[in-house]
Every structure is written in C-alpha cells, then in structure tokens.
PDB file of C-alpha atoms in Angstrom:
ATOM      1  CA  MET A  63      -7.799 -16.316  53.897  1.00 38.00           C
ATOM      2  CA  GLY A  64      -8.268 -17.812  50.382  1.00 48.00           C
ATOM      3  CA  LEU A  65      -6.125 -17.848  47.304  1.00 50.00           C
ATOM      4  CA  GLU A  66      -6.985 -14.769  45.404  1.00 53.00           C
ATOM      5  CA  LEU A  67      -5.991 -15.439  41.940  1.00 53.00           C
ATOM      6  CA  ASN A  68      -7.989 -16.282  38.857  1.00 54.00           C
ATOM      7  CA  ILE A  69      -5.571 -16.828  36.068  1.00 56.00           C
ATOM      8  CA  GLN A  70      -7.195 -16.421  32.742  1.00 60.00           C
ATOM      9  CA  ALA A  71      -4.687 -18.398  30.796  1.00 65.00           C
ATOM     10  CA  ALA A  72      -6.231 -21.658  29.270  1.00 76.00           C
ATOM     11  CA  GLY A  73      -4.693 -24.679  28.111  1.00 88.00           C
ATOM     12  CA  THR A  74      -3.981 -28.297  29.069  1.00 94.00           C
ATOM     13  CA  VAL A  75      -2.080 -29.581  31.721  1.00 96.00           C
ATOM     14  CA  LEU A  76      -0.858 -32.980  32.209  1.00 97.00           C
ATOM     15  CA  VAL A  77       0.041 -34.379  35.766  1.00 98.00           C
ATOM     16  CA  ILE A  78       2.054 -37.415  35.914  1.00 97.00           C
ATOM     17  CA  ASP A  79       2.332 -38.765  39.655  1.00 96.00           C
ATOM     18  CA  ASP A  80       1.582 -42.177  41.107  1.00 95.00           C
ATOM     19  CA  ASP A  81       0.121 -40.543  44.236  1.00 94.00           C
ATOM     20  CA  ALA A  82      -3.346 -39.899  43.388  1.00 95.00           C
ATOM     21  CA  ASP A  83      -4.273 -37.368  46.197  1.00 95.00           C
ATOM     22  CA  THR A  84      -1.228 -35.230  45.112  1.00 94.00           C
ATOM     23  CA  SER A  85      -2.589 -35.362  41.473  1.00 95.00           C
ATOM     24  CA  GLU A  86      -6.139 -34.616  42.604  1.00 96.00           C
ATOM     25  CA  LEU A  87      -4.714 -31.717  44.721  1.00 94.00           C
ATOM     26  CA  ILE A  88      -2.877 -30.348  41.719  1.00 95.00           C
ATOM     27  CA  LYS A  89      -5.979 -30.752  39.528  1.00 96.00           C
ATOM     28  CA  ARG A  90      -8.754 -29.085  42.042  1.00 94.00           C
ATOM     29  CA  THR A  91      -6.129 -26.269  42.693  1.00 92.00           C
ATOM     30  CA  LEU A  92      -5.617 -25.451  39.142  1.00 92.00           C
ATOM     31  CA  GLU A  93      -9.193 -25.846  37.926  1.00 90.00           C
ATOM     32  CA  ALA A  94     -10.278 -23.516  41.095  1.00 89.00           C
ATOM     33  CA  HIS A  95      -7.962 -20.851  40.228  1.00 87.00           C
ATOM     34  CA  THR A  96      -7.190 -21.071  36.523  1.00 88.00           C
ATOM     35  CA  GLN A  97      -9.091 -21.807  33.341  1.00 89.00           C
ATOM     36  CA  PHE A  98      -6.640 -24.923  32.655  1.00 92.00           C
ATOM     37  CA  ARG A  99      -8.071 -28.091  31.927  1.00 94.00           C
ATOM     38  CA  VAL A 100      -6.228 -30.895  34.000  1.00 96.00           C
ATOM     39  CA  VAL A 101      -5.436 -34.464  33.011  1.00 98.00           C
ATOM     40  CA  THR A 102      -4.029 -37.011  35.189  1.00 98.00           C
ATOM     41  CA  ALA A 103      -2.006 -40.195  34.847  1.00 98.00           C
ATOM     42  CA  ALA A 104      -0.933 -42.495  37.575  1.00 97.00           C
ATOM     43  CA  SER A 105       2.409 -43.475  35.922  1.00 97.00           C
ATOM     44  CA  GLY A 106       5.046 -42.616  33.466  1.00 97.00           C
ATOM     45  CA  ALA A 107       3.790 -45.092  30.840  1.00 97.00           C
ATOM     46  CA  GLU A 108       0.180 -43.949  31.034  1.00 97.00           C
ATOM     47  CA  GLY A 109       1.245 -40.234  30.817  1.00 97.00           C
ATOM     48  CA  LEU A 110       3.415 -41.262  27.498  1.00 97.00           C
ATOM     49  CA  ARG A 111       0.336 -42.859  26.102  1.00 97.00           C
ATOM     50  CA  LEU A 112      -1.802 -39.555  26.738  1.00 97.00           C
ATOM     51  CA  ILE A 113       0.591 -37.793  25.196  1.00 96.00           C
ATOM     52  CA  GLU A 114       0.395 -39.502  21.959  1.00 95.00           C
ATOM     53  CA  LYS A 115      -3.044 -39.062  21.826  1.00 96.00           C
ATOM     54  CA  GLU A 116      -3.700 -35.369  23.016  1.00 95.00           C
ATOM     55  CA  LYS A 117      -1.737 -31.918  23.154  1.00 92.00           C
ATOM     56  CA  PHE A 118      -0.660 -30.746  26.366  1.00 94.00           C
ATOM     57  CA  ASP A 119       0.706 -27.152  27.066  1.00 92.00           C
ATOM     58  CA  VAL A 120       2.561 -28.254  30.440  1.00 95.00           C
ATOM     59  CA  VAL A 121       3.677 -31.295  32.182  1.00 97.00           C
ATOM     60  CA  ILE A 122       3.842 -31.658  35.839  1.00 97.00           C
ATOM     61  CA  LEU A 123       6.148 -34.612  36.458  1.00 96.00           C
ATOM     62  CA  ASP A 124       6.809 -36.487  39.851  1.00 93.00           C
ATOM     63  CA  TYR A 125      10.465 -37.744  39.928  1.00 89.00           C
ATOM     64  CA  VAL A 126      10.190 -40.549  42.195  1.00 89.00           C
ATOM     65  CA  MET A 127       7.774 -43.207  40.571  1.00 92.00           C
ATOM     66  CA  PRO A 128       7.848 -47.147  40.229  1.00 91.00           C
ATOM     67  CA  ALA A 129       8.731 -48.622  37.068  1.00 90.00           C
ATOM     68  CA  MET A 130       9.378 -45.710  35.183  1.00 91.00           C
ATOM     69  CA  ASP A 131      11.077 -42.968  37.037  1.00 89.00           C
ATOM     70  CA  GLY A 132      10.473 -39.159  36.263  1.00 90.00           C
ATOM     71  CA  ALA A 133      13.940 -38.828  34.762  1.00 90.00           C
ATOM     72  CA  GLU A 134      13.152 -41.616  32.308  1.00 94.00           C
ATOM     73  CA  CYS A 135       9.627 -40.340  31.621  1.00 95.00           C
ATOM     74  CA  PHE A 136      11.076 -36.758  30.934  1.00 94.00           C
ATOM     75  CA  ARG A 137      13.690 -37.622  28.173  1.00 94.00           C
ATOM     76  CA  SER A 138      10.668 -39.664  26.496  1.00 96.00           C
ATOM     77  CA  ILE A 139       8.511 -36.754  26.662  1.00 96.00           C
ATOM     78  CA  LYS A 140      11.360 -34.354  25.205  1.00 93.00           C
ATOM     79  CA  GLU A 141      11.918 -36.656  22.353  1.00 94.00           C
ATOM     80  CA  ARG A 142       7.793 -36.410  21.376  1.00 93.00           C
ATOM     81  CA  ILE A 143       7.302 -32.870  22.524  1.00 91.00           C
ATOM     82  CA  PRO A 144      10.741 -31.182  22.826  1.00 90.00           C
ATOM     83  CA  HIS A 145       9.231 -27.671  23.375  1.00 89.00           C
ATOM     84  CA  VAL A 146       6.434 -28.427  26.197  1.00 92.00           C
ATOM     85  CA  PRO A 147       7.540 -26.942  29.681  1.00 94.00           C
ATOM     86  CA  VAL A 148       7.847 -30.093  32.071  1.00 95.00           C
ATOM     87  CA  ILE A 149       8.136 -29.139  35.931  1.00 94.00           C
ATOM     88  CA  PHE A 150       9.164 -31.711  38.224  1.00 91.00           C
ATOM     89  CA  LEU A 151       7.399 -32.360  41.392  1.00 89.00           C
ATOM     90  CA  THR A 152       9.499 -33.793  44.228  1.00 84.00           C
ATOM     91  CA  GLY A 153       9.097 -34.684  47.650  1.00 79.00           C
ATOM     92  CA  PHE A 154      12.901 -34.906  48.282  1.00 73.00           C
ATOM     93  CA  PRO A 155      14.651 -31.994  46.783  1.00 68.00           C
ATOM     94  CA  GLU A 156      18.416 -32.869  45.772  1.00 71.00           C
ATOM     95  CA  GLU A 157      20.269 -29.877  44.234  1.00 71.00           C
ATOM     96  CA  ASP A 158      22.549 -31.959  41.846  1.00 70.00           C
ATOM     97  CA  ARG A 159      19.437 -33.784  40.442  1.00 67.00           C
ATOM     98  CA  GLU A 160      17.561 -30.738  39.802  1.00 69.00           C
ATOM     99  CA  LYS A 161      20.518 -28.946  38.303  1.00 71.00           C
ATOM    100  CA  LYS A 162      21.043 -32.005  36.042  1.00 71.00           C
ATOM    101  CA  GLN A 163      17.272 -31.789  34.886  1.00 74.00           C
ATOM    102  CA  LEU A 164      17.305 -28.154  34.439  1.00 73.00           C
ATOM    103  CA  ALA A 165      20.379 -28.706  32.181  1.00 70.00           C
ATOM    104  CA  PHE A 166      18.420 -31.182  30.172  1.00 76.00           C
ATOM    105  CA  GLY A 167      15.536 -28.958  29.736  1.00 81.00           C
ATOM    106  CA  ALA A 168      13.123 -28.958  32.601  1.00 87.00           C
ATOM    107  CA  PHE A 169      11.288 -25.850  33.246  1.00 90.00           C
ATOM    108  CA  ASP A 170      11.618 -25.925  36.857  1.00 89.00           C
ATOM    109  CA  PHE A 171      11.355 -27.953  40.243  1.00 87.00           C
ATOM    110  CA  ILE A 172       8.144 -27.737  42.685  1.00 87.00           C
ATOM    111  CA  THR A 173       8.614 -29.364  46.196  1.00 85.00           C
ATOM    112  CA  LYS A 174       5.803 -31.183  48.074  1.00 84.00           C
ATOM    113  CA  PRO A 175       3.926 -30.114  49.884  1.00 86.00           C
ATOM    114  CA  ILE A 176       2.686 -27.565  47.138  1.00 86.00           C
ATOM    115  CA  ALA A 177       1.674 -24.062  47.986  1.00 88.00           C
ATOM    116  CA  ALA A 178      -1.254 -23.217  45.865  1.00 89.00           C
ATOM    117  CA  LYS A 179      -0.161 -19.759  45.057  1.00 89.00           C
ATOM    118  CA  ASP A 180       3.435 -21.101  44.037  1.00 90.00           C
ATOM    119  CA  LEU A 181       1.728 -23.776  41.664  1.00 91.00           C
ATOM    120  CA  VAL A 182      -0.847 -21.440  39.949  1.00 91.00           C
ATOM    121  CA  LEU A 183       2.081 -18.719  39.277  1.00 90.00           C
ATOM    122  CA  LEU A 184       4.510 -21.696  38.000  1.00 90.00           C
ATOM    123  CA  ILE A 185       2.078 -23.264  35.801  1.00 92.00           C
ATOM    124  CA  THR A 186       1.109 -19.748  34.621  1.00 90.00           C
ATOM    125  CA  ASP A 187       4.695 -19.119  33.819  1.00 90.00           C
ATOM    126  CA  ALA A 188       5.081 -22.350  31.993  1.00 90.00           C
ATOM    127  CA  HIS A 189       2.136 -21.805  30.016  1.00 88.00           C
ATOM    128  CA  ARG A 190       3.358 -18.400  28.793  1.00 87.00           C
ATOM    129  CA  THR A 191       6.505 -19.744  27.763  1.00 86.00           C
ATOM    130  CA  CYS A 192       4.963 -22.678  25.854  1.00 78.00           C
ATOM    131  CA  VAL A 193       3.020 -19.909  23.959  1.00 82.00           C
ATOM    132  CA  LEU A 194       5.678 -17.983  23.492  1.00 84.00           C
ATOM    133  CA  ILE A 195       7.956 -20.918  21.729  1.00 80.00           C
ATOM    134  CA  GLN A 196       4.874 -22.035  19.767  1.00 78.00           C
ATOM    135  CA  THR A 197       4.516 -18.451  18.439  1.00 82.00           C
ATOM    136  CA  LEU A 198       8.149 -18.337  17.391  1.00 83.00           C
ATOM    137  CA  LEU A 199       8.058 -21.817  15.839  1.00 78.00           C
ATOM    138  CA  LYS A 200       5.082 -20.643  13.650  1.00 81.00           C
ATOM    139  CA  LYS A 201       7.008 -17.604  12.550  1.00 83.00           C
ATOM    140  CA  ARG A 202       9.779 -19.712  11.418  1.00 80.00           C
ATOM    141  CA  ALA A 203       7.702 -22.244   9.548  1.00 71.00           C
TER     142      ALA A 203
END
C-alpha cells in the first residue's frame, strides 16, 4: 500500500539537517509525491548561506545540530525572511521547547521518524500559508 498523494503545488523547500539520511528521505518523499524542488543543507550555517542566494517557500529545520542548533538558526532565518514557514524536525519532542518556538513564529513541529503522508500534508499546508502571506504583502505594497 503506497502513499496515494500527488500534490500539485510547486515551490522550493529547504531542508536543514545534519543527518544526510533524513535529508535524503525528505527529499525523495517530497519529490515523489509533490512538485516541490528540494534543496538540502547539512548545517545551519550552510542553510543560511543558501537563503542568502535563493528564495525558499518552506524550510524544514532540524532542532538538534552541532555548532548552530535549530533555535539559533531559526532566529537567523526569521531575521532574513520573516514570512517563510519554518517546520522544526525533532527526534526528541519536548512540549515546552515546541511551545516556545511556536510562540516565536515556527509553523509546526514534526517528529522523527517521519510519516510520508504527514510530511507531504504539512509541507503543502505550509506552502499554502506562504502563498497567502505573499499575496497579502503584495496587496499592501
């Protein structure tokens, strides 16, 4: 029984995770079941460099990484592109931490191991939110 989703939304997703296997799994899942282009970064610093060069519609960000953790990277992302939906990825869910990051503007949290259907639906919702925000900002400009 396979995942029976074929989401027509298109955009670019940035996955920032120091675990190459997780990044590759997310990339393959999204590319198989959506029309999103997926770019991966192995560290917060690499992800921030990519954000300086390219436009992303959604960011998936691992919470626990060496050097720059997810919370620090999240603050830097929001300084650069405040309206992009950021979804935290965690293998160690902690309710207090999640509430804090959601209060700071995180879109949502997803827990490892990742269910493909949940991932696709969450990315689609985040992208829909991004499109809505961009539309509203254009109308105000």
